[in-house]
Amino acid sequence: MTTARRVLVTGGAGFIGANFVRYWSDHYPDDRLVVLDALTYAGNLANLASVSDRGNYKFVHGNILDEAMLDDVMRQQQIDTIVHFAAESHVDRSIHEPDAFIQTNVVGTNKLLMAARRLWLDSDAAPETHLFHHVSTDEVYGTLGADDPPFTEHTTYAPNSPYAASKAASDHLVRSYHHTFGLQVTTSNCSNNYGPFQFPEKLIPLMIVNALTGKPLPVYGDGSNIRDWLYVEDHCRGIDLVMNKGQVGGTYNIGGNNEWRNIDIVNQLCVSIDAAFSRDDRLAGQFPDAPAASGRKTESLITFVKDRLGHDWRYAIDATLAQSELGYNPKEDFASGFQLTLNWMLQNENWWRAVMDGSYRDWISKNYSAGA
Ligand code: NAD
Ligand code: DAU
């Protein structure tokens, strides 16, 4: 990328968006970054604290469903690049309350595409070049059996949850704006991310928080479901490569080549937490409710709970296209990425305590109870 871009990052106060903003600001300091976020339960300005005093950064509190606001921001900031993260992202919530997923992920994506089309294709103020990058998920491909090959870009879409269906619809909309109107787009479909600033409703941060506070570790079903885990910064690098080197109109799978059964992840996490407490005496004082603080094993908290409805059994990404065409490869393996994440959670207790408010706890205990 040679000339400075004016980049709109939707959903930039969420987990991956905030990591991406930091990544992009470090790698492309001349680019103007405008973060647009509705600050839902998952959005948090604290996630952006490390970039908020940088000169080329602006935060806009707004909803992608608001067309007039989108037009204003796009025009005033002369946006030429959009990286679209904003979404409802949690599968369990989509099972219990699907409507918000259709509104933000489908209708909201269409509003953003319409705003991009109005400014970039239909107005005198069109920038010389433009790009709409859409951040999507491997869940659009559905579920795999034990012997199935991993998802490629040619795997048929077969979304199983309302979340996955809403993301699949958004992928199709992005594709159609390229085909029909000539909007310059790229799409990436990524596997499960983990790392700093992930909201503690997702498996890894939830288990860490519960282990440190002495609460049950709720494993859905028998824990045999498999996910392909990727450290969030590797996802950000993958997006960068797709945006800079990918074919316009193309889609690329990004993954970690790192399949784990949920129960193995949780067991590994328990062992790592026990080891951290053994290494550092101060942790027992900081987290007195953790079993590890009194020499008990963290695994004693593991509790099998009723399964997620329609729970996809296995996801796995074949990232060959991104590897061969873009030179993509994850830098972190699971051991290093997980240690970075655990250290971050141990050092950022204030962050996770602040986001774990009462309403979230009520929601999770209402929908997932032990022993079922
Ligand atoms: P997240 O839930 O942590 O963050 C979503 C952000 O979007 C929040 O800041 C929220 O306030 C904002 N937002 C929600 N609705 C909005 C609206 N109507 N207008 C403006 N902002 C709104 O999500 P995440 O885990 O960071 O995921 C980001 C994107 O990456 C999503 O599109 C998701 O589908 C995709 N993705 C996530 C993963 C993963 O493992 N987390 C993997 C692959 C793809
Ligand atoms: O694959 C990419 C997707 O990964 C993203 O598109 C989604 O936005 C993201 O939330 C994630 O979806 P999952 O449903 O795979 O992630 P989650 O962390 O919710 O669950 C991971 C696995 O762990 C899944 O098999 C369900 C299980 N699980 C989850 C929670 C929260 C448990 O067993 N117990 C739990 O408490």
mmCIF file of C-alpha atoms and ligand atoms in Angstrom, residues 88-92 136-139 163 167 190-193 198 201-204 206-207 217-221 223 225-229 262 266 305 308 311-313 315 364, ligand 2:
data_model
loop_
_atom_site.group_PDB
_atom_site.id
_atom_site.type_symbol
_atom_site.label_atom_id
_atom_site.label_comp_id
_atom_site.label_asym_id
_atom_site.label_seq_id
_atom_site.Cartn_x
_atom_site.Cartn_y
_atom_site.Cartn_z
ATOM 1 C CA GLU A 88 -23.728 -9.695 16.570
ATOM 2 C CA SER A 89 -21.186 -12.482 17.001
ATOM 3 C CA HIS A 90 -22.231 -14.960 19.702
ATOM 4 C CA VAL A 91 -23.940 -18.171 18.541
ATOM 5 C CA ASP A 92 -25.748 -18.792 21.862
ATOM 6 C CA SER A 136 -16.803 -13.302 7.913
ATOM 7 C CA THR A 137 -16.653 -16.708 9.498
ATOM 8 C CA ASP A 138 -16.121 -20.386 8.744
ATOM 9 C CA GLU A 139 -19.540 -21.094 10.314
ATOM 10 C CA TYR A 163 -25.760 -16.359 13.586
ATOM 11 C CA LYS A 167 -23.301 -14.075 8.245
ATOM 12 C CA CYS A 190 -11.986 -17.130 9.514
ATOM 13 C CA SER A 191 -12.039 -19.831 12.178
ATOM 14 C CA ASN A 192 -12.357 -19.332 15.971
ATOM 15 C CA ASN A 193 -10.246 -16.470 17.286
ATOM 16 C CA GLN A 198 -12.314 -11.160 23.817
ATOM 17 C CA GLU A 201 -18.959 -15.122 26.843
ATOM 18 C CA LYS A 202 -16.770 -17.029 24.336
ATOM 19 C CA LEU A 203 -15.167 -20.311 25.376
ATOM 20 C CA ILE A 204 -11.563 -19.371 26.209
ATOM 21 C CA LEU A 206 -15.125 -17.416 29.880
ATOM 22 C CA MET A 207 -13.216 -20.448 31.136
ATOM 23 C CA LEU A 217 -16.415 -24.365 33.794
ATOM 24 C CA PRO A 218 -19.513 -25.195 31.694
ATOM 25 C CA VAL A 219 -18.645 -27.660 28.915
ATOM 26 C CA TYR A 220 -21.533 -28.136 26.484
ATOM 27 C CA GLY A 221 -22.628 -31.726 25.799
ATOM 28 C CA GLY A 223 -17.075 -31.685 25.088
ATOM 29 C CA ASN A 225 -16.935 -30.702 19.518
ATOM 30 C CA ILE A 226 -13.934 -29.457 17.579
ATOM 31 C CA ARG A 227 -12.894 -25.928 16.664
ATOM 32 C CA ASP A 228 -9.883 -24.613 14.697
ATOM 33 C CA TRP A 229 -8.276 -21.924 16.871
ATOM 34 C CA ASN A 262 -13.414 -28.394 23.531
ATOM 35 C CA VAL A 266 -10.507 -26.754 28.837
ATOM 36 C CA VAL A 305 -24.010 -28.841 30.941
ATOM 37 C CA ARG A 308 -26.125 -25.935 22.576
ATOM 38 C CA HIS A 311 -24.372 -27.470 18.007
ATOM 39 C CA ASP A 312 -22.009 -27.779 15.019
ATOM 40 C CA TRP A 313 -19.672 -30.671 15.675
ATOM 41 C CA TYR A 315 -15.012 -26.700 12.055
ATOM 42 C CA ILE A 364 -25.897 -17.060 30.934
HETATM 43 O O1 DAU B 2 -15.783 -20.298 13.929
HETATM 44 C C1 DAU B 2 -15.816 -18.907 14.005
HETATM 45 C C2 DAU B 2 -16.812 -18.482 15.064
HETATM 46 O O2 DAU B 2 -16.244 -18.821 16.325
HETATM 47 C C3 DAU B 2 -17.162 -17.008 15.002
HETATM 48 O O3 DAU B 2 -17.794 -16.733 13.786
HETATM 49 C C4 DAU B 2 -18.086 -16.632 16.165
HETATM 50 O O4 DAU B 2 -18.322 -15.232 16.152
HETATM 51 C C5 DAU B 2 -17.410 -17.001 17.454
HETATM 52 O O5 DAU B 2 -18.267 -16.739 18.549
HETATM 53 C C6 DAU B 2 -17.018 -18.486 17.451
HETATM 54 O O6 DAU B 2 -18.195 -19.342 17.496
HETATM 55 P P1 DAU B 2 -18.254 -20.661 18.424
HETATM 56 O O7 DAU B 2 -19.661 -20.947 18.723
HETATM 57 O O8 DAU B 2 -17.413 -21.731 17.851
HETATM 58 O O9 DAU B 2 -17.460 -20.089 19.711
HETATM 59 P P2 DAU B 2 -17.753 -20.201 21.287
HETATM 60 O O10 DAU B 2 -16.556 -19.618 21.978
HETATM 61 O O11 DAU B 2 -19.087 -19.701 21.659
HETATM 62 O O12 DAU B 2 -17.741 -21.780 21.508
HETATM 63 C C7 DAU B 2 -16.622 -22.571 21.144
HETATM 64 C C8 DAU B 2 -16.977 -24.008 21.445
HETATM 65 O O13 DAU B 2 -17.070 -24.187 22.860
HETATM 66 C C9 DAU B 2 -18.330 -24.432 20.891
HETATM 67 O O14 DAU B 2 -18.253 -25.787 20.472
HETATM 68 C C10 DAU B 2 -19.271 -24.305 22.088
HETATM 69 C C11 DAU B 2 -18.378 -24.622 23.260
HETATM 70 N N1 DAU B 2 -18.694 -23.928 24.527
HETATM 71 C C12 DAU B 2 -18.829 -22.574 24.484
HETATM 72 C C13 DAU B 2 -19.113 -21.881 25.626
HETATM 73 C C14 DAU B 2 -19.299 -20.380 25.614
HETATM 74 C C15 DAU B 2 -18.776 -24.633 25.708
HETATM 75 O O15 DAU B 2 -18.623 -25.866 25.734
HETATM 76 N N2 DAU B 2 -19.052 -23.945 26.859
HETATM 77 C C16 DAU B 2 -19.225 -22.583 26.868
HETATM 78 O O16 DAU B 2 -19.492 -22.017 27.951
#
